[in-house]
mmCIF file of C-alpha atoms in Angstrom:
data_model
loop_
_atom_site.group_PDB
_atom_site.id
_atom_site.type_symbol
_atom_site.label_atom_id
_atom_site.label_comp_id
_atom_site.label_asym_id
_atom_site.label_seq_id
_atom_site.Cartn_x
_atom_site.Cartn_y
_atom_site.Cartn_z
ATOM 1 C CA MET A 1 13.735 14.906 -12.292
ATOM 2 C CA SER A 2 16.320 15.332 -9.526
ATOM 3 C CA SER A 3 18.802 12.642 -8.507
ATOM 4 C CA SER A 4 17.517 9.639 -6.616
ATOM 5 C CA PRO A 5 16.385 10.314 -3.031
ATOM 6 C CA LEU A 6 17.085 6.659 -2.189
ATOM 7 C CA LEU A 7 20.709 7.253 -1.231
ATOM 8 C CA SER A 8 20.224 7.265 2.539
ATOM 9 C CA ILE A 9 17.409 7.136 5.046
ATOM 10 C CA GLU A 10 17.882 10.804 5.946
ATOM 11 C CA THR A 11 17.873 11.914 2.305
ATOM 12 C CA PHE A 12 14.783 9.831 1.698
ATOM 13 C CA ARG A 13 12.925 11.188 4.742
ATOM 14 C CA GLN A 14 13.721 14.805 3.860
ATOM 15 C CA ALA A 15 12.689 14.332 0.231
ATOM 16 C CA PHE A 16 9.488 12.554 1.274
ATOM 17 C CA LEU A 17 8.481 15.416 3.572
ATOM 18 C CA SER A 18 9.485 18.242 1.235
ATOM 19 C CA GLY A 19 7.632 16.575 -1.624
ATOM 20 C CA LEU A 20 4.440 16.517 0.414
ATOM 21 C CA GLY A 21 4.896 20.207 1.195
ATOM 22 C CA ASP A 22 5.300 20.966 -2.506
ATOM 23 C CA LEU A 23 2.115 19.045 -3.274
ATOM 24 C CA LEU A 24 0.080 21.316 -1.031
ATOM 25 C CA GLU A 25 1.067 24.291 -3.168
ATOM 26 C CA GLN A 26 -0.680 22.697 -6.149
ATOM 27 C CA PRO A 27 -4.405 23.101 -6.763
ATOM 28 C CA GLY A 28 -6.768 20.181 -6.507
ATOM 29 C CA PHE A 29 -8.625 17.970 -4.085
ATOM 30 C CA GLY A 30 -6.608 14.815 -4.743
ATOM 31 C CA VAL A 31 -3.254 16.217 -3.670
ATOM 32 C CA PHE A 32 -4.812 17.640 -0.506
ATOM 33 C CA ILE A 33 -6.279 14.249 0.423
ATOM 34 C CA LEU A 34 -2.916 12.596 -0.216
ATOM 35 C CA GLY A 35 -1.139 15.164 1.940
ATOM 36 C CA LEU A 36 -3.635 14.868 4.776
ATOM 37 C CA ALA A 37 -3.557 11.058 4.791
ATOM 38 C CA ASN A 38 0.243 10.978 4.895
ATOM 39 C CA ALA A 39 0.293 13.615 7.637
ATOM 40 C CA THR A 40 -2.191 11.790 9.851
ATOM 41 C CA PHE A 41 -0.070 8.640 9.517
ATOM 42 C CA ASP A 42 3.239 10.203 10.620
ATOM 43 C CA PRO A 43 3.428 12.578 13.635
ATOM 44 C CA GLU A 44 6.510 14.358 12.279
ATOM 45 C CA ILE A 45 4.830 15.040 8.949
ATOM 46 C CA HIS A 46 1.662 16.155 10.726
ATOM 47 C CA ALA A 47 3.567 18.638 12.878
ATOM 48 C CA ALA A 48 5.282 20.116 9.815
ATOM 49 C CA LEU A 49 2.224 20.313 7.557
ATOM 50 C CA LYS A 50 -0.779 20.871 9.837
ATOM 51 C CA ALA A 51 -0.988 24.630 9.205
ATOM 52 C CA PRO A 52 -0.821 24.498 5.374
ATOM 53 C CA LEU A 53 -3.180 21.520 5.372
ATOM 54 C CA GLN A 54 -5.772 23.380 7.420
ATOM 55 C CA TYR A 55 -5.468 26.417 5.150
ATOM 56 C CA ARG A 56 -6.001 24.273 2.034
ATOM 57 C CA PHE A 57 -8.926 22.486 3.681
ATOM 58 C CA GLU A 58 -10.739 25.773 4.259
ATOM 59 C CA GLN A 59 -10.043 26.882 0.679
ATOM 60 C CA LEU A 60 -11.375 23.662 -0.819
ATOM 61 C CA ALA A 61 -14.378 23.594 1.514
ATOM 62 C CA ALA A 62 -15.265 27.104 0.329
ATOM 63 C CA ILE A 63 -15.055 25.929 -3.296
ATOM 64 C CA CYS A 64 -17.419 23.059 -2.485
ATOM 65 C CA ARG A 65 -19.945 25.281 -0.722
ATOM 66 C CA GLU A 66 -19.882 27.917 -3.447
ATOM 67 C CA SER A 67 -20.203 25.395 -6.277
ATOM 68 C CA LEU A 68 -22.981 23.371 -4.671
ATOM 69 C CA SER A 69 -24.990 26.375 -3.485
ATOM 70 C CA GLY A 70 -24.801 27.772 -7.014
ATOM 71 C CA GLY A 71 -25.984 24.542 -8.602
ATOM 72 C CA ARG A 72 -22.628 23.854 -10.269
ATOM 73 C CA GLU A 73 -20.429 20.787 -10.278
ATOM 74 C CA VAL A 74 -17.453 20.831 -7.953
ATOM 75 C CA PRO A 75 -14.229 20.767 -10.038
ATOM 76 C CA ALA A 76 -12.944 17.499 -8.601
ATOM 77 C CA ALA A 77 -12.591 13.870 -9.646
ATOM 78 C CA PRO A 78 -15.631 11.893 -8.416
ATOM 79 C CA ASP A 79 -13.621 9.736 -5.983
ATOM 80 C CA ASP A 80 -11.841 12.772 -4.536
ATOM 81 C CA LEU A 81 -15.084 14.697 -4.161
ATOM 82 C CA VAL A 82 -16.739 11.890 -2.197
ATOM 83 C CA VAL A 83 -13.731 11.657 0.124
ATOM 84 C CA PHE A 84 -13.576 15.412 0.644
ATOM 85 C CA LEU A 85 -17.288 15.743 1.377
ATOM 86 C CA LYS A 86 -16.856 13.098 4.078
ATOM 87 C CA LEU A 87 -13.981 15.131 5.499
ATOM 88 C CA MET A 88 -16.163 18.235 5.478
ATOM 89 C CA ALA A 89 -18.822 16.323 7.401
ATOM 90 C CA ILE A 90 -16.475 15.625 10.329
ATOM 91 C CA GLY A 91 -14.282 18.719 10.032
ATOM 92 C CA PHE A 92 -10.528 19.082 9.700
ATOM 93 C CA ASP A 93 -9.874 18.257 13.354
ATOM 94 C CA GLY A 94 -12.236 15.288 13.218
ATOM 95 C CA VAL A 95 -9.669 13.092 11.475
ATOM 96 C CA ALA A 96 -7.774 11.122 14.110
ATOM 97 C CA LEU A 97 -4.043 10.506 13.876
ATOM 98 C CA THR A 98 -2.976 6.916 13.239
ATOM 99 C CA GLU A 99 -2.220 4.875 16.352
ATOM 100 C CA PHE A 100 -0.443 1.539 16.820
ATOM 101 C CA ARG A 101 -0.531 -1.204 19.426
ATOM 102 C CA ARG A 102 0.342 -4.885 19.731
ATOM 103 C CA ALA A 103 -1.972 -7.819 20.365
ATOM 104 C CA ASP A 104 0.547 -10.499 21.308
ATOM 105 C CA GLU A 105 2.523 -11.121 18.103
ATOM 106 C CA TRP A 106 0.245 -9.016 15.867
ATOM 107 C CA GLU A 107 0.447 -5.318 14.976
ATOM 108 C CA LEU A 108 -2.743 -3.250 14.977
ATOM 109 C CA GLN A 109 -3.245 0.252 13.675
ATOM 110 C CA PHE A 110 -6.165 2.638 13.953
ATOM 111 C CA ASN A 111 -6.039 4.382 10.572
ATOM 112 C CA HIS A 112 -9.106 6.599 10.578
ATOM 113 C CA ILE A 113 -8.744 8.277 7.194
ATOM 114 C CA ARG A 114 -8.657 4.952 5.330
ATOM 115 C CA ALA A 115 -12.355 4.662 6.165
ATOM 116 C CA PHE A 116 -12.928 7.177 3.354
ATOM 117 C CA ARG A 117 -10.847 5.328 0.740
ATOM 118 C CA PRO A 118 -12.575 4.267 -2.523
ATOM 119 C CA ALA A 119 -12.930 0.490 -2.821
ATOM 120 C CA ARG A 120 -11.653 0.145 -6.437
ATOM 121 C CA MET A 121 -10.841 -3.475 -7.354
ATOM 122 C CA THR A 122 -10.674 -4.676 -3.760
ATOM 123 C CA GLY A 123 -14.448 -4.991 -3.617
ATOM 124 C CA GLU A 124 -14.612 -7.359 -6.582
ATOM 125 C CA LYS A 125 -15.033 -11.114 -6.596
ATOM 126 C CA VAL A 126 -12.484 -12.458 -9.063
ATOM 127 C CA THR A 127 -11.501 -15.639 -10.856
ATOM 128 C CA GLY A 128 -8.026 -16.538 -12.061
ATOM 129 C CA ILE A 129 -4.897 -14.509 -11.356
ATOM 130 C CA HIS A 130 -4.617 -12.541 -14.587
ATOM 131 C CA ARG A 131 -6.739 -9.913 -16.263
ATOM 132 C CA PRO A 132 -5.578 -7.844 -19.245
ATOM 133 C CA PHE A 133 -4.702 -4.205 -18.665
ATOM 134 C CA ASP A 134 -7.818 -2.082 -19.126
ATOM 135 C CA PRO A 135 -7.110 1.434 -20.449
ATOM 136 C CA ARG A 136 -10.647 2.445 -19.443
ATOM 137 C CA GLY A 137 -10.166 1.431 -15.812
ATOM 138 C CA PHE A 138 -8.101 3.063 -13.099
ATOM 139 C CA HIS A 139 -4.367 2.899 -13.831
ATOM 140 C CA PHE A 140 -1.173 4.843 -13.207
ATOM 141 C CA ASN A 141 -1.089 6.482 -16.642
ATOM 142 C CA LYS A 142 -3.931 8.826 -15.679
ATOM 143 C CA PRO A 143 -2.700 12.417 -16.203
ATOM 144 C CA PHE A 144 -3.909 13.649 -12.799
ATOM 145 C CA LEU A 145 -1.641 11.122 -11.058
ATOM 146 C CA ARG A 146 1.481 12.897 -12.287
ATOM 147 C CA LYS A 147 1.003 15.306 -9.372
ATOM 148 C CA GLU A 148 1.338 12.374 -6.975
ATOM 149 C CA VAL A 149 4.740 11.232 -8.264
ATOM 150 C CA PHE A 150 7.367 11.454 -5.546
ATOM 151 C CA TRP A 151 10.288 10.657 -7.859
ATOM 152 C CA GLU A 152 10.890 9.281 -11.349
ATOM 153 C CA GLY A 153 14.001 8.210 -13.190
ATOM 154 C CA GLU A 154 16.241 5.246 -13.865
ATOM 155 C CA LEU A 155 16.560 2.861 -10.948
ATOM 156 C CA HIS A 156 18.600 -0.323 -11.197
ATOM 157 C CA GLY A 157 18.391 -0.239 -14.990
ATOM 158 C CA LEU A 158 14.675 0.461 -15.467
ATOM 159 C CA GLU A 159 12.630 3.636 -15.765
ATOM 160 C CA VAL A 160 10.364 3.797 -12.742
ATOM 161 C CA GLU A 161 7.952 6.109 -11.005
ATOM 162 C CA LEU A 162 7.591 6.220 -7.252
ATOM 163 C CA LEU A 163 4.236 7.659 -6.233
ATOM 164 C CA TYR A 164 3.043 8.564 -2.781
ATOM 165 C CA ASN A 165 0.437 6.171 -1.447
ATOM 166 C CA LYS A 166 -2.731 8.222 -1.171
ATOM 167 C CA PHE A 167 -3.928 6.343 1.925
ATOM 168 C CA PRO A 168 -0.761 4.970 3.564
ATOM 169 C CA PHE A 169 -0.685 2.156 6.100
ATOM 170 C CA ALA A 170 3.103 1.683 6.203
ATOM 171 C CA GLN A 171 6.040 3.938 7.000
ATOM 172 C CA PHE A 172 7.269 5.907 3.956
ATOM 173 C CA HIS A 173 4.637 4.161 1.896
ATOM 174 C CA GLY A 174 5.043 4.506 -1.850
ATOM 175 C CA LEU A 175 3.946 2.807 -5.061
ATOM 176 C CA LEU A 176 6.785 1.754 -7.350
ATOM 177 C CA VAL A 177 5.582 1.502 -10.952
ATOM 178 C CA PRO A 178 8.220 0.111 -13.339
ATOM 179 C CA GLU A 179 7.957 1.124 -16.994
ATOM 180 C CA ARG A 180 4.401 2.360 -16.517
ATOM 181 C CA ARG A 181 3.924 3.239 -20.188
ATOM 182 C CA GLU A 182 4.243 -0.459 -21.048
ATOM 183 C CA ARG A 183 0.803 -0.924 -19.439
ATOM 184 C CA GLU A 184 1.656 -4.202 -17.752
ATOM 185 C CA PRO A 185 -1.206 -5.700 -15.726
ATOM 186 C CA GLN A 186 -0.754 -6.819 -12.110
ATOM 187 C CA TYR A 187 0.769 -10.139 -13.123
ATOM 188 C CA LEU A 188 4.319 -10.854 -12.018
ATOM 189 C CA SER A 189 6.761 -11.930 -14.723
ATOM 190 C CA HIS A 190 10.178 -13.501 -14.233
ATOM 191 C CA LEU A 191 11.798 -10.239 -15.372
ATOM 192 C CA TYR A 192 10.049 -8.083 -12.789
ATOM 193 C CA HIS A 193 10.502 -10.670 -10.041
ATOM 194 C CA LEU A 194 14.260 -10.579 -10.605
ATOM 195 C CA TYR A 195 14.180 -6.805 -10.855
ATOM 196 C CA ILE A 196 12.432 -6.221 -7.546
ATOM 197 C CA TRP A 197 14.509 -8.922 -5.813
ATOM 198 C CA ASN A 198 17.773 -7.280 -6.913
ATOM 199 C CA LEU A 199 16.489 -3.765 -6.258
ATOM 200 C CA THR A 200 15.541 -4.696 -2.695
ATOM 201 C CA GLU A 201 19.019 -6.126 -2.137
ATOM 202 C CA GLU A 202 20.608 -2.965 -3.535
ATOM 203 C CA LEU A 203 18.481 -0.545 -1.515
ATOM 204 C CA GLY A 204 18.964 -2.546 1.669
ATOM 205 C CA GLY A 205 22.485 -1.192 1.934
ATOM 206 C CA CYS A 206 21.376 2.449 2.161
ATOM 207 C CA LEU A 207 17.772 2.231 3.403
ATOM 208 C CA PRO A 208 17.681 -0.050 6.462
ATOM 209 C CA GLY A 209 14.223 -1.565 6.848
ATOM 210 C CA VAL A 210 13.279 -1.277 3.169
ATOM 211 C CA GLY A 211 10.871 -3.744 1.642
ATOM 212 C CA PHE A 212 8.305 -4.163 -1.117
ATOM 213 C CA GLY A 213 4.856 -5.682 -0.814
ATOM 214 C CA TYR A 214 3.057 -7.208 -3.777
ATOM 215 C CA ASN A 215 -0.572 -8.271 -4.121
ATOM 216 C CA SER A 216 -1.367 -10.549 -7.016
ATOM 217 C CA TYR A 217 -4.656 -10.283 -8.861
ATOM 218 C CA GLY A 218 -7.253 -11.871 -6.587
ATOM 219 C CA ALA A 219 -5.222 -11.097 -3.448
ATOM 220 C CA PHE A 220 -6.620 -7.583 -2.914
ATOM 221 C CA ALA A 221 -4.562 -5.778 -5.536
ATOM 222 C CA SER A 222 -6.406 -2.469 -5.833
ATOM 223 C CA VAL A 223 -5.108 -1.485 -9.301
ATOM 224 C CA ASN A 224 -4.574 -3.772 -12.310
ATOM 225 C CA HIS A 225 -1.390 -2.000 -13.401
ATOM 226 C CA LEU A 226 1.932 -3.517 -12.345
ATOM 227 C CA HIS A 227 3.154 -1.958 -9.109
ATOM 228 C CA PHE A 228 4.937 -2.800 -5.877
ATOM 229 C CA GLN A 229 4.321 -1.149 -2.519
ATOM 230 C CA MET A 230 7.499 0.268 -1.025
ATOM 231 C CA PHE A 231 7.952 0.771 2.712
ATOM 232 C CA VAL A 232 10.769 1.477 5.167
ATOM 233 C CA ARG A 233 10.122 0.090 8.660
ATOM 234 C CA GLU A 234 12.103 0.545 11.850
ATOM 235 C CA GLN A 235 10.726 -2.733 13.245
ATOM 236 C CA PRO A 236 10.332 -6.115 11.502
ATOM 237 C CA LEU A 237 6.904 -7.208 10.347
ATOM 238 C CA PRO A 238 5.162 -9.745 12.590
ATOM 239 C CA LEU A 239 5.699 -12.598 10.104
ATOM 240 C CA GLU A 240 9.467 -11.975 10.340
ATOM 241 C CA ALA A 241 9.584 -13.048 13.995
ATOM 242 C CA GLU A 242 11.935 -15.934 14.765
ATOM 243 C CA GLN A 243 9.175 -17.965 16.432
ATOM 244 C CA TRP A 244 7.479 -18.896 13.150
ATOM 245 C CA ARG A 245 8.245 -22.182 11.460
ATOM 246 C CA HIS A 246 9.035 -20.507 8.123
ATOM 247 C CA ASN A 247 11.857 -18.642 9.936
ATOM 248 C CA GLY A 248 13.234 -21.750 11.622
ATOM 249 C CA GLY A 249 11.059 -21.557 14.736
ATOM 250 C CA GLU A 250 8.587 -24.076 16.100
ATOM 251 C CA ILE A 251 5.245 -22.270 15.792
ATOM 252 C CA PRO A 252 3.234 -22.661 12.558
ATOM 253 C CA TYR A 253 1.962 -19.428 11.043
ATOM 254 C CA PRO A 254 -1.876 -19.293 10.867
ATOM 255 C CA VAL A 255 -1.741 -19.453 7.053
ATOM 256 C CA ASP A 256 0.841 -21.039 4.750
ATOM 257 C CA CYS A 257 3.956 -18.875 4.479
ATOM 258 C CA LEU A 258 7.091 -19.816 2.571
ATOM 259 C CA ARG A 259 10.400 -17.999 2.912
ATOM 260 C CA PHE A 260 12.880 -18.112 0.041
ATOM 261 C CA GLY A 261 16.545 -17.158 0.159
ATOM 262 C CA SER A 262 17.206 -17.137 -3.581
ATOM 263 C CA ALA A 263 15.423 -15.548 -6.515
ATOM 264 C CA PRO A 264 15.479 -18.670 -8.762
ATOM 265 C CA GLU A 265 14.053 -20.873 -6.008
ATOM 266 C CA ALA A 266 11.306 -18.349 -5.356
ATOM 267 C CA TRP A 267 10.453 -18.037 -9.037
ATOM 268 C CA ALA A 268 10.108 -21.798 -9.461
ATOM 269 C CA TYR A 269 7.424 -21.745 -6.777
ATOM 270 C CA LEU A 270 5.712 -18.591 -8.079
ATOM 271 C CA ASN A 271 5.608 -20.045 -11.564
ATOM 272 C CA GLU A 272 3.814 -23.082 -10.168
ATOM 273 C CA LEU A 273 1.252 -20.825 -8.469
ATOM 274 C CA HIS A 274 0.692 -19.116 -11.815
ATOM 275 C CA ARG A 275 0.103 -22.440 -13.539
ATOM 276 C CA GLU A 276 -2.412 -23.438 -10.880
ATOM 277 C CA GLY A 277 -4.151 -20.044 -10.855
ATOM 278 C CA ILE A 278 -3.481 -19.457 -7.147
ATOM 279 C CA SER A 279 -3.442 -15.885 -5.850
ATOM 280 C CA TYR A 280 -0.744 -14.810 -3.408
ATOM 281 C CA ASN A 281 0.854 -11.970 -1.472
ATOM 282 C CA LEU A 282 4.591 -11.277 -1.376
ATOM 283 C CA ILE A 283 6.944 -9.344 0.873
ATOM 284 C CA TYR A 284 10.397 -8.726 -0.594
ATOM 285 C CA ARG A 285 13.167 -8.052 1.929
ATOM 286 C CA PRO A 286 16.907 -7.619 1.257
ATOM 287 C CA ASP A 287 17.725 -11.176 2.308
ATOM 288 C CA SER A 288 14.551 -13.070 1.493
ATOM 289 C CA LEU A 289 11.094 -13.275 -0.014
ATOM 290 C CA TYR A 290 7.990 -14.237 1.944
ATOM 291 C CA CYS A 291 5.255 -15.821 -0.157
ATOM 292 C CA LEU A 292 1.722 -16.423 1.106
ATOM 293 C CA PRO A 293 -0.562 -18.378 -1.253
ATOM 294 C CA ARG A 294 -4.158 -17.817 -0.219
ATOM 295 C CA ARG A 295 -7.844 -17.972 -0.989
ATOM 296 C CA LYS A 296 -9.076 -15.355 -3.422
ATOM 297 C CA GLN A 297 -10.910 -12.230 -2.397
ATOM 298 C CA GLY A 298 -14.646 -12.802 -2.628
ATOM 299 C CA SER A 299 -14.305 -16.562 -2.063
ATOM 300 C CA TYR A 300 -14.719 -16.224 1.700
ATOM 301 C CA GLU A 301 -16.484 -13.838 4.060
ATOM 302 C CA HIS A 302 -14.086 -11.571 5.901
ATOM 303 C CA ALA A 303 -14.886 -10.011 9.256
ATOM 304 C CA PRO A 304 -16.621 -6.604 9.286
ATOM 305 C CA TRP A 305 -13.631 -4.979 11.016
ATOM 306 C CA THR A 306 -11.432 -5.415 7.933
ATOM 307 C CA THR A 307 -11.850 -4.444 4.293
ATOM 308 C CA GLY A 308 -9.776 -7.453 3.268
ATOM 309 C CA TYR A 309 -6.375 -9.048 3.692
ATOM 310 C CA ALA A 310 -3.593 -7.850 1.387
ATOM 311 C CA TRP A 311 0.201 -8.114 1.895
ATOM 312 C CA TYR A 312 0.353 -6.094 5.132
ATOM 313 C CA GLU A 313 -2.467 -8.014 6.784
ATOM 314 C CA MET A 314 -1.047 -11.341 5.621
ATOM 315 C CA ALA A 315 2.252 -10.259 7.213
ATOM 316 C CA GLY A 316 0.552 -9.838 10.589
ATOM 317 C CA GLY A 317 -0.586 -6.221 10.479
ATOM 318 C CA VAL A 318 -4.217 -5.276 11.038
ATOM 319 C CA THR A 319 -5.586 -1.994 9.723
ATOM 320 C CA THR A 320 -8.772 -0.804 11.397
ATOM 321 C CA THR A 321 -10.727 2.369 10.716
ATOM 322 C CA ASN A 322 -13.029 2.114 13.722
ATOM 323 C CA ARG A 323 -11.880 3.040 17.234
ATOM 324 C CA ALA A 324 -13.889 0.320 18.979
ATOM 325 C CA ASP A 325 -12.463 -2.370 16.690
ATOM 326 C CA TYR A 326 -8.952 -1.094 17.348
ATOM 327 C CA ASP A 327 -9.483 -1.145 21.102
ATOM 328 C CA ASN A 328 -11.197 -4.533 21.297
ATOM 329 C CA LEU A 329 -9.553 -6.858 18.770
ATOM 330 C CA ASP A 330 -7.424 -9.581 20.336
ATOM 331 C CA ALA A 331 -4.902 -12.114 19.075
ATOM 332 C CA ALA A 332 -7.369 -15.011 18.929
ATOM 333 C CA VAL A 333 -9.697 -13.104 16.603
ATOM 334 C CA ILE A 334 -6.783 -12.122 14.357
ATOM 335 C CA ASP A 335 -5.528 -15.729 14.279
ATOM 336 C CA ALA A 336 -8.970 -16.886 13.187
ATOM 337 C CA GLU A 337 -9.213 -14.277 10.425
ATOM 338 C CA LEU A 338 -5.820 -15.226 9.001
ATOM 339 C CA SER A 339 -6.794 -18.892 9.094
ATOM 340 C CA LYS A 340 -9.724 -18.175 6.757
ATOM 341 C CA LEU A 341 -7.199 -17.559 3.982
ATOM 342 C CA GLN A 342 -5.709 -21.052 4.189
ATOM 343 C CA LEU A 343 -6.093 -22.980 0.939
#
């Protein structure tokens, strides 16, 4: 493909937007859903793509009506069809744009379209922190996902693919899949830990605000195929605030959080978590790694206003899909939910 778009923030933003525009020229329900979700998350993208998105929506809705009224199957993947039928039920203009607010130290977002997202692995109760790669399950080698690739090529010595996140909850949200044909499960090795640590350091010089989130198996990883969630934020995440004890402040974070300044030190701790079978979430930043060991999904009852706590939620962000929840949640409730994850 073309040269790396990761050379500067402006190059990256332009490539991200133009790639979404190109997607809308391709047939299919999945690429439309991806384009709409990314547009509703970012006002600039929404302004640029609203007209072509609405045109594609009407085209696809007509295909659905014609197929169903004629007693034929709609030519769409089952997950995509369910999502699109929900969109048809509320109409194109019924999808609200994502909104943000603060509740003391926490970041809340009203992300309406994520209400339609398939559950995948996040709805499972799991044991352990490793499961072999399953070629019959959902993974990034599926042919239809090639349409969703933002960029592919050699990056810091490895062949990688960077896919758009189909239901983003972070700025410039992508899925970095290293050596996807190797079919590595979502289990972090020393090699890939060092790779993503060094890559984050390298990209930090040209993409201010870059970071990578990682959900281990059992910590709300949605796909059991090795991947890291890339983002580029203008503002620090809530867990990066100076007030927290793990950053040298005096206030303890509601759940254990360790900050590491060197890759070997971090790996020694991660290796111990692996030996003990403890799930965890990670946030890689150019100067550090935040590690949050936690209770496994399915081992506790989370509040009805969340679908579960993955890396973004553990870092102090709250994604809601319901307007009333977004308006009414306060810091005390969020503190209590985070505390449930404490081992």
